[in-house]
PDB file of C-alpha atoms in Angstrom:
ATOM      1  CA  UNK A   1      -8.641 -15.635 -10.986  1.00 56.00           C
ATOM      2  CA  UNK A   2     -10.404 -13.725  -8.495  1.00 81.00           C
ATOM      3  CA  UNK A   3      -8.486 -10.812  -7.011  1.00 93.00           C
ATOM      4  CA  UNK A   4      -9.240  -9.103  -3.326  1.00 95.00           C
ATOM      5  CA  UNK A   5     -12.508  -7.351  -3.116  1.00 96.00           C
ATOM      6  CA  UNK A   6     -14.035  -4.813  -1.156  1.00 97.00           C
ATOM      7  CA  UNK A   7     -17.423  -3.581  -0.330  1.00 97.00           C
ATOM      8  CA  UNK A   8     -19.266  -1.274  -0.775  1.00 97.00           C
ATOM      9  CA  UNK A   9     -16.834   0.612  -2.870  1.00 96.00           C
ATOM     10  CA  UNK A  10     -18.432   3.455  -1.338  1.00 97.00           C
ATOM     11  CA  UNK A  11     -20.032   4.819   1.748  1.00 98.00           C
ATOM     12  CA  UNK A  12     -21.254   8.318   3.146  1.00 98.00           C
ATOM     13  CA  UNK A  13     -21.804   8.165   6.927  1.00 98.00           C
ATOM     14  CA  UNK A  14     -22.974  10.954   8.848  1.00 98.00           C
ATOM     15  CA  UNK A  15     -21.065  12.038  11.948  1.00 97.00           C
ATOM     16  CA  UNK A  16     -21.482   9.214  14.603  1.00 97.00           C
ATOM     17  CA  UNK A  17     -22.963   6.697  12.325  1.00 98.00           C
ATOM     18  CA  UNK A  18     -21.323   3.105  12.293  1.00 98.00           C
ATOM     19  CA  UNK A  19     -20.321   1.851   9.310  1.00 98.00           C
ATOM     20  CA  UNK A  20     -18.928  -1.538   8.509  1.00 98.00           C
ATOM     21  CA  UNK A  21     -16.342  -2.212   5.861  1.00 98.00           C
ATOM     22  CA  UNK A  22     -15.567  -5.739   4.289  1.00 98.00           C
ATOM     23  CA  UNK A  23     -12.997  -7.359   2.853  1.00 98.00           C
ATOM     24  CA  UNK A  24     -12.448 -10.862   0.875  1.00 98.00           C
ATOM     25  CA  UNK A  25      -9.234 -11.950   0.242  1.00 97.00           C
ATOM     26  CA  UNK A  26      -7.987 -14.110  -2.395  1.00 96.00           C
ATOM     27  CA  UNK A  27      -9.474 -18.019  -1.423  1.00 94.00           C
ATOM     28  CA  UNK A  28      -6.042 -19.607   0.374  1.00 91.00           C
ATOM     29  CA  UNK A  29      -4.213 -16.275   1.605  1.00 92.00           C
ATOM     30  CA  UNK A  30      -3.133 -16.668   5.239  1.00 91.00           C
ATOM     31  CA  UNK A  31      -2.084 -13.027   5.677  1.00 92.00           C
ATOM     32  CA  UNK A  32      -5.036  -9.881   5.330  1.00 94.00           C
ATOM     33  CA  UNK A  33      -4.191  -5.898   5.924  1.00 94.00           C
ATOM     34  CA  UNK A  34      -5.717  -3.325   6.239  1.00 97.00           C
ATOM     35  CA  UNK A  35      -4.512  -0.127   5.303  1.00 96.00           C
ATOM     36  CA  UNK A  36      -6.260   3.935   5.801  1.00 97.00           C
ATOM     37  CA  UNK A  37      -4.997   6.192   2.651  1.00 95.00           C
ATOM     38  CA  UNK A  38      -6.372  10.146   3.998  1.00 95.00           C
ATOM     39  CA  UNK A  39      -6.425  12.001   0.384  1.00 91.00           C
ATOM     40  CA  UNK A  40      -2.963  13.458  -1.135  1.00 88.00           C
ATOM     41  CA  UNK A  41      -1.046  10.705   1.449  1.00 92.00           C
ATOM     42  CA  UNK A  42       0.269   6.981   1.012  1.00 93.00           C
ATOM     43  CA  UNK A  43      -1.412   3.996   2.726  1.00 94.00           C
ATOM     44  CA  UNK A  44      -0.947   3.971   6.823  1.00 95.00           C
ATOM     45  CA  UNK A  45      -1.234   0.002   8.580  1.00 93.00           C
ATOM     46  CA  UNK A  46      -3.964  -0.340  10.258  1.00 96.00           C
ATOM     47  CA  UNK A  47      -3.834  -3.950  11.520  1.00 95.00           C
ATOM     48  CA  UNK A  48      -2.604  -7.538  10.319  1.00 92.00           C
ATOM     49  CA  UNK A  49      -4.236 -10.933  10.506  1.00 94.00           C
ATOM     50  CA  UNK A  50      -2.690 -14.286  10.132  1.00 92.00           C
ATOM     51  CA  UNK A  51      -5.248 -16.660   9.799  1.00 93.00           C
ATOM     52  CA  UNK A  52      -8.134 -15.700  11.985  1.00 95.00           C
ATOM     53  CA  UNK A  53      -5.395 -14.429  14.608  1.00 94.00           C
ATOM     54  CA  UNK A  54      -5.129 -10.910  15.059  1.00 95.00           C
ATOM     55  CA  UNK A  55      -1.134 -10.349  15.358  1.00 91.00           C
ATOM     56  CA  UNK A  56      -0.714  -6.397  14.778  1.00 90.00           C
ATOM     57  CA  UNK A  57      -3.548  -3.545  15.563  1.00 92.00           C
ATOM     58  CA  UNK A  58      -0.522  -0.923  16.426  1.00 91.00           C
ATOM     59  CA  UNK A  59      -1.971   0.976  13.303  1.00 93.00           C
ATOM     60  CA  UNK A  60      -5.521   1.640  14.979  1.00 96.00           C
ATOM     61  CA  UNK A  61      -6.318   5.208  15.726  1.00 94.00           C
ATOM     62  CA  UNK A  62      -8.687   4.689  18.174  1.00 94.00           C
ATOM     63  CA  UNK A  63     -10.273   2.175  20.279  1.00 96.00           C
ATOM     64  CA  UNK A  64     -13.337   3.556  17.985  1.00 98.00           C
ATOM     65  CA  UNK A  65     -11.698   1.234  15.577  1.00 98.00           C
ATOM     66  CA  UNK A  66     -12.130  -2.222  15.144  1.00 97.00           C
ATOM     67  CA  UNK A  67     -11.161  -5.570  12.941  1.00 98.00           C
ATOM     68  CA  UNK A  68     -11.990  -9.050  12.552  1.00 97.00           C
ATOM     69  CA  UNK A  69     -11.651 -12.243  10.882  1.00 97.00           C
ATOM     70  CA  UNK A  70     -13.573 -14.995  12.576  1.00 96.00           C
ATOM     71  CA  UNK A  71     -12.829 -17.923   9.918  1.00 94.00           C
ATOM     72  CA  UNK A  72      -9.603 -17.025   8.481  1.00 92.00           C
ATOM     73  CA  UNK A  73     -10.867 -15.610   5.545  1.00 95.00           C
ATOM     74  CA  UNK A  74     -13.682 -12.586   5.002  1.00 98.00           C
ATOM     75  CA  UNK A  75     -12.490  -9.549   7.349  1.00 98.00           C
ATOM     76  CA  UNK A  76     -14.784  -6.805   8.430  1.00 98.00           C
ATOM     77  CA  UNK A  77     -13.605  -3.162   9.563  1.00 98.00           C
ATOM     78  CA  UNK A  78     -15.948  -1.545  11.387  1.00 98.00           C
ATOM     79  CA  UNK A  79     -15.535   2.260  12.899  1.00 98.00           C
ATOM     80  CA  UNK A  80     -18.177   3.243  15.472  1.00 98.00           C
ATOM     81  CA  UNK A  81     -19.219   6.564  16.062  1.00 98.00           C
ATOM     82  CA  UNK A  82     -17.534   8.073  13.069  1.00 98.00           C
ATOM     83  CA  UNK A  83     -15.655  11.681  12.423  1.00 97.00           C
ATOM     84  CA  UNK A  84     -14.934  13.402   9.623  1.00 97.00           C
ATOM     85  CA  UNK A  85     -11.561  12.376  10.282  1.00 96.00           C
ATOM     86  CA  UNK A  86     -12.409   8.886   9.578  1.00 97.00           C
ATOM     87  CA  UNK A  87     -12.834  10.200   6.049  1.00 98.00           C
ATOM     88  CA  UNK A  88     -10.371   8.519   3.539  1.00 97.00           C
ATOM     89  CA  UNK A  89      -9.942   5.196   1.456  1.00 96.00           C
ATOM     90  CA  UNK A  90      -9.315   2.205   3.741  1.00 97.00           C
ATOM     91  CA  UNK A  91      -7.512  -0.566   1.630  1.00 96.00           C
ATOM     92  CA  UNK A  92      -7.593  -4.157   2.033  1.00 96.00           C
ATOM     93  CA  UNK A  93      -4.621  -6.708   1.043  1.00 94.00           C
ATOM     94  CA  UNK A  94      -3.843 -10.348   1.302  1.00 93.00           C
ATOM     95  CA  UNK A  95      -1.088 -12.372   0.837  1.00 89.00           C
ATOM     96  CA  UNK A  96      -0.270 -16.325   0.980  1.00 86.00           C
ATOM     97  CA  UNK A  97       1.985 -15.386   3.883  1.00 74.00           C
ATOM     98  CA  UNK A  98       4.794 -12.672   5.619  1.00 62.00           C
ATOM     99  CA  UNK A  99       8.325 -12.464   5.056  1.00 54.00           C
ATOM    100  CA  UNK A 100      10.613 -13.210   7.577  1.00 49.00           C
ATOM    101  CA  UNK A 101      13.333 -11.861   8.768  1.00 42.00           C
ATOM    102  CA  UNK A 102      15.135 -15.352   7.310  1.00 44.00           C
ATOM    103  CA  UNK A 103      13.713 -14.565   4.096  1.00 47.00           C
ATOM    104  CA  UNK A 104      10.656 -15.349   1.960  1.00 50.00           C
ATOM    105  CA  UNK A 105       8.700 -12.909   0.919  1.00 60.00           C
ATOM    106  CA  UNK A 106       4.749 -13.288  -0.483  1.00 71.00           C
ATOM    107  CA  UNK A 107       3.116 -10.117  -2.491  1.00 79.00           C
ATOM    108  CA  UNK A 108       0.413  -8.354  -0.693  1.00 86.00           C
ATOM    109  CA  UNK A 109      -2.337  -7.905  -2.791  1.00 90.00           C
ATOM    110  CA  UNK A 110      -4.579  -4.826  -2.606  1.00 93.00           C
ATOM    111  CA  UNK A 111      -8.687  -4.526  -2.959  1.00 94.00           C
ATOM    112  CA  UNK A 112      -9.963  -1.352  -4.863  1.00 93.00           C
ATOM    113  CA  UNK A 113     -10.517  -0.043  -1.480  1.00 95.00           C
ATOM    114  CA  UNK A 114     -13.800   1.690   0.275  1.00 97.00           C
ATOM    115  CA  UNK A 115     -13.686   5.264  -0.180  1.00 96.00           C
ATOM    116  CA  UNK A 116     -15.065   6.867   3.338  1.00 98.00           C
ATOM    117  CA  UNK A 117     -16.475   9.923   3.582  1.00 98.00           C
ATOM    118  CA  UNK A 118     -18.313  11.228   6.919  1.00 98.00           C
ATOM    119  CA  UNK A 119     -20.388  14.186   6.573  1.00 97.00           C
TER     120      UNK A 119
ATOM    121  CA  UNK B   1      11.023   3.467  12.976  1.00 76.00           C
ATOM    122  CA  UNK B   2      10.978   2.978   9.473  1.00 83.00           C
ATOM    123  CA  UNK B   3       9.805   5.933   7.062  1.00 90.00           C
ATOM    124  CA  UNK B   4       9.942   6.717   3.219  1.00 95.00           C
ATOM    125  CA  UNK B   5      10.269  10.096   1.557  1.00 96.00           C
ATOM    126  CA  UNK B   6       9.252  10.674  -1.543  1.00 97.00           C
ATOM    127  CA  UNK B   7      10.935  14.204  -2.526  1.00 97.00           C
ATOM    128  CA  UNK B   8       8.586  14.576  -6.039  1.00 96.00           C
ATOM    129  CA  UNK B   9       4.928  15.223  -5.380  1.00 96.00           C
ATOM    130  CA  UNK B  10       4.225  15.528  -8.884  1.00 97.00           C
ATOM    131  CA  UNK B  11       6.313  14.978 -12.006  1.00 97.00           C
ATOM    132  CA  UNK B  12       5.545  16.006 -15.839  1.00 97.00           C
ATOM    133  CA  UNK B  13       7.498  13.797 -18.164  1.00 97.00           C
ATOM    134  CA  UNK B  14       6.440  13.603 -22.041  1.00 97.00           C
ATOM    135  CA  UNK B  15       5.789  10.367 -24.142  1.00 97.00           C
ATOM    136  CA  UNK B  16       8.488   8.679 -24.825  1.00 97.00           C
ATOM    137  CA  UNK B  17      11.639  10.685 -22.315  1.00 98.00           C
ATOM    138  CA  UNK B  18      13.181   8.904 -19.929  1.00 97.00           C
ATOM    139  CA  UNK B  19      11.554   8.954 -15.937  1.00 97.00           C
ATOM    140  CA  UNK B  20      12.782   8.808 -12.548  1.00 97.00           C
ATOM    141  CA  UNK B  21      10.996   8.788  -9.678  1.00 98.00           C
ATOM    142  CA  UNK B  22      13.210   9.362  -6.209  1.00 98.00           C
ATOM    143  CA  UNK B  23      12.754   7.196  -2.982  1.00 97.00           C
ATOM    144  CA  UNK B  24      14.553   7.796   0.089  1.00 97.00           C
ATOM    145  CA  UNK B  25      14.102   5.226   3.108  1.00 94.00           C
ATOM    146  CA  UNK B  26      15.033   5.208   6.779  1.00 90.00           C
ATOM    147  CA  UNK B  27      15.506   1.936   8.454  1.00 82.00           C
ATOM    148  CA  UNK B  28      18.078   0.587  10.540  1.00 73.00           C
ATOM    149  CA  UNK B  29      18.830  -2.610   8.689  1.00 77.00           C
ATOM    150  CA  UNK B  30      18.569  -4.096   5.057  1.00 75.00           C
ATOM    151  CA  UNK B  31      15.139  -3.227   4.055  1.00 83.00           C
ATOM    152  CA  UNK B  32      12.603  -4.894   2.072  1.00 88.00           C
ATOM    153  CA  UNK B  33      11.448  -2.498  -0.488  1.00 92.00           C
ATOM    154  CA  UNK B  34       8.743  -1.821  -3.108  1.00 93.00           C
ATOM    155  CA  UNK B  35       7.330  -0.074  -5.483  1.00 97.00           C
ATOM    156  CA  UNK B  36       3.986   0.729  -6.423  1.00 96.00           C
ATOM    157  CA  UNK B  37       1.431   2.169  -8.698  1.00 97.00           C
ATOM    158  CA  UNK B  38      -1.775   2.917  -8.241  1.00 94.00           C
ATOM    159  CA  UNK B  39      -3.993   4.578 -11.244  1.00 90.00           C
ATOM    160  CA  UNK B  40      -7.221   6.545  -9.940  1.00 84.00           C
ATOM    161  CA  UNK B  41      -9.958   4.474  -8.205  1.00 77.00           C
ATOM    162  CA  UNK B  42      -7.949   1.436  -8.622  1.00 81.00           C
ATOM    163  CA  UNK B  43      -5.901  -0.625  -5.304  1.00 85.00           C
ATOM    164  CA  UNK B  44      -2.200  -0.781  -5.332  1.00 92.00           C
ATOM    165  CA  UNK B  45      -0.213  -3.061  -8.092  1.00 93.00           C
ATOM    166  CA  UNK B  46       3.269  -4.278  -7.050  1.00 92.00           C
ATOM    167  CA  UNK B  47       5.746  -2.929  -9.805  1.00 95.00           C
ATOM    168  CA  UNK B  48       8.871  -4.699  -8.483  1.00 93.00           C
ATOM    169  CA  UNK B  49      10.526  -5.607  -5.052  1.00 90.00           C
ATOM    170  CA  UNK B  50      13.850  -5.989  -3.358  1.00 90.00           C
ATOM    171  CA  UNK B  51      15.061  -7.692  -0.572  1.00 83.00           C
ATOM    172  CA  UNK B  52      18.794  -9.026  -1.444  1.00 80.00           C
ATOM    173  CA  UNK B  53      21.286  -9.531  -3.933  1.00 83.00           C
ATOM    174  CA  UNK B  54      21.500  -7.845  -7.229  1.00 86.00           C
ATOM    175  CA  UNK B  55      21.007  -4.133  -6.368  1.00 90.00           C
ATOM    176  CA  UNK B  56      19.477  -3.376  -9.799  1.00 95.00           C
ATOM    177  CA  UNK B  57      15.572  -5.093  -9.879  1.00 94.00           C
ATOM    178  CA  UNK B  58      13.476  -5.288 -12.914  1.00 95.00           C
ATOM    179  CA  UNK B  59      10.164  -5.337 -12.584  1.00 95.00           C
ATOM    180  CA  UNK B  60       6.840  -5.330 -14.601  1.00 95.00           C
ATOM    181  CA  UNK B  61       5.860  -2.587 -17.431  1.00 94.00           C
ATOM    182  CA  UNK B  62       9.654  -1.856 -18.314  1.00 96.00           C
ATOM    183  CA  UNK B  63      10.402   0.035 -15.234  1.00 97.00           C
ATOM    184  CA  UNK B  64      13.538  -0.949 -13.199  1.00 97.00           C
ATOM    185  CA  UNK B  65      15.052   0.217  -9.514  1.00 97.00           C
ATOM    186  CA  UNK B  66      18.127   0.677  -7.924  1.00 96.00           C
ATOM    187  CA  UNK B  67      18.771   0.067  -4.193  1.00 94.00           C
ATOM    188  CA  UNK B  68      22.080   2.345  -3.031  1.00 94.00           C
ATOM    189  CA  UNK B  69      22.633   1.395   0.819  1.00 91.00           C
ATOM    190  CA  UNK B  70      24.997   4.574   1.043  1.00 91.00           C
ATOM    191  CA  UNK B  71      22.598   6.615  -0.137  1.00 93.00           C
ATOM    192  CA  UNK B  72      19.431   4.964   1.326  1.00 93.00           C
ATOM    193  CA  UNK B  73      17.730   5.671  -1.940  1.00 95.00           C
ATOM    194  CA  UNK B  74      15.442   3.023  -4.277  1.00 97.00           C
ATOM    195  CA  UNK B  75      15.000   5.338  -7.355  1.00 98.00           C
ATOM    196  CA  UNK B  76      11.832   3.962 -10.072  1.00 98.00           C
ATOM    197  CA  UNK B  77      13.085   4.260 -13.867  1.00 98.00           C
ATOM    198  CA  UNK B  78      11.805   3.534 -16.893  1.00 98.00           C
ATOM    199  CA  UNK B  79      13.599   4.719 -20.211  1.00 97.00           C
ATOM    200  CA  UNK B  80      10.873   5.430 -22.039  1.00 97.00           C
ATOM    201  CA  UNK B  81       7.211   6.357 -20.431  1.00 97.00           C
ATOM    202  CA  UNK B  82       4.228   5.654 -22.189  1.00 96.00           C
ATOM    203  CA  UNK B  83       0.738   7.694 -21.547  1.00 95.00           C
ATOM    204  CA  UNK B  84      -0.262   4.662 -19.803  1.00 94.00           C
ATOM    205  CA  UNK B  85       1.820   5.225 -16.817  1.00 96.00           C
ATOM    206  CA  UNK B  86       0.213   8.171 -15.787  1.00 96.00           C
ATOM    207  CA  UNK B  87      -0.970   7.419 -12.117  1.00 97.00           C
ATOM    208  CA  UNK B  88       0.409   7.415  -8.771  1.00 97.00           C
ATOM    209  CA  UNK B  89       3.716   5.838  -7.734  1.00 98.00           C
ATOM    210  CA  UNK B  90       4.590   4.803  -4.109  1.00 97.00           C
ATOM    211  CA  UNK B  91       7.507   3.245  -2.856  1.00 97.00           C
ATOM    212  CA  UNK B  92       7.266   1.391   0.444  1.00 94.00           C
ATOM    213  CA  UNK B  93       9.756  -0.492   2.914  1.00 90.00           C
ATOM    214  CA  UNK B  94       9.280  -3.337   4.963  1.00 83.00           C
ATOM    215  CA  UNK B  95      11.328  -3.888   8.096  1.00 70.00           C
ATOM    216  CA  UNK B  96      11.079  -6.978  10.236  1.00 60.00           C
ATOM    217  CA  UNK B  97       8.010  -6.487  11.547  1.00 59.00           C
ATOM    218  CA  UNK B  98       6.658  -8.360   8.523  1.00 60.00           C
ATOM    219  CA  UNK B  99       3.826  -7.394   6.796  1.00 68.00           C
ATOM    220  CA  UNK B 100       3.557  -3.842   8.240  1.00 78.00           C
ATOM    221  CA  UNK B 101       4.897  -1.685   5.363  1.00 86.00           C
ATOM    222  CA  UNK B 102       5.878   1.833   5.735  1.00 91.00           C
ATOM    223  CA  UNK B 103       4.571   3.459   2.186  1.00 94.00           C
ATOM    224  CA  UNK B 104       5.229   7.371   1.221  1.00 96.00           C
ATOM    225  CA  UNK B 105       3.402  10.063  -0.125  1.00 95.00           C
ATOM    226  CA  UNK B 106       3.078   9.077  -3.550  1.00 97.00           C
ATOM    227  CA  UNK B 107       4.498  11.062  -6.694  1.00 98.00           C
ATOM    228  CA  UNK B 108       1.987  11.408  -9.267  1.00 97.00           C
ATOM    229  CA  UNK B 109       3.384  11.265 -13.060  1.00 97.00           C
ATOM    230  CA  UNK B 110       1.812  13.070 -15.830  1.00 97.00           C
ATOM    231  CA  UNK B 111       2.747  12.346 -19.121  1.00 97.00           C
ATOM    232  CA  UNK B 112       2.724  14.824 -21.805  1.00 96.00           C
ATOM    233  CA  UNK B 113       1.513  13.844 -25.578  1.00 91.00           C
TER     234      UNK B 113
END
């Protein structure tokens, strides 16, 4: 079946540029990440959505960045006024639902990512 | 707050030896914890998981982990590594905020012919 995608695979923004990011899960998963990976590092949260309901955006580096999910399904990440710091792959996952700490546990499955880079 | 170090950056291993790949965690209670491999332009693919009983996991591709509580470690093996497995290999925890995992650093295997 269909896995998560992500487009565009890649973008080149110049310095202060918006750019827009998207994200579709797999059709039926409640629970969509997203996730920055800066080159040479692992993947750092950015923000969780269950459902249309945004429950965690501690991961955000800025109020430059921003996340949504208006139906529950297809998220978009957009970054305004970018920086070269913004540079780096930002990863997308979804899963059927969260583990709790009563147990239960559903995979997160990632997108190919977007790779960023700001010029 | 939860964190993961990954003490290898970059391993050489050849075809057909035995592999290792070290994860230490921090975390205040019984983590969830994963590991994961990721080969170049590709997302993340879920090798195996633990969150409770049998310390030992298998998981996908022949590898296997250990979780040791006194030693806060959740070491990747595989007995005998195949040139397919070079890529990247993270290991992440998950405390009970769920769904935010904590991943680290990567090690990157490259396997000798």
């Amino acid at each position: 079946g269909a896995g998560v995608s992500q487009s565009p695979r890649y973008k080149v923004a110049k310095r202060g540029q918006d750019v827009a990011l998207r994200c579709d899960p797999i059709s039926g998963h409640v629970s969509l990440f997203w996730y920055q990976q800066a080159l040479g590092q692992g993947p750092e949260f950015l923000t969780y959505f269950q459902n249309e309901a945004q429950l965690d955006k501690s991961g955000l580096p800025s109020d430059r960045f921003f996340a949504e999910r208006p139906e529950g399904s297809v998220s978009t990440l957009k970054i305004q006024r970018t920086q070269q710091e913004d540079s780096a792959v930002y990863l997308c996952a979804s899963s059927r639902s969260t583990g709790t700490t009563s147990g239960g546990f559903y995979e997160q499955y990632f997108g190919p990512g977007t790779r960023l880079t700001v010029t | 707050a939860q964190s993961v170090t990954q003490p290898d950056i970059h391993i050489t291993v050849s075809e057909g030896a035995s592999l290792e790949l070290r994860c230490n965690y921090s975390y205040g209670a019984t983590p969830y914890l994963f590991w994961y491999v990721q080969s170049p332009g590709q997302g993340l693919q879920l090798l195996l998981k633990y969150f409770s009983g049998d310390t030992l996991v298998q998981g996908i591709k022949g590898f296997e982990a250990e979780f040791k509580r006194s030693q806060s470690s959740f070491n990747l093996r595989k007995p005998s590594v195949h040139w397919s497995d070079a890529a990247e290999y993270f290991c992440a925890v998950e405390g009970t905020n769920a769904g935010k995992s904590t991943f680290g650093d990567g090690t990157t295997l490259t396997v000798k012919p």
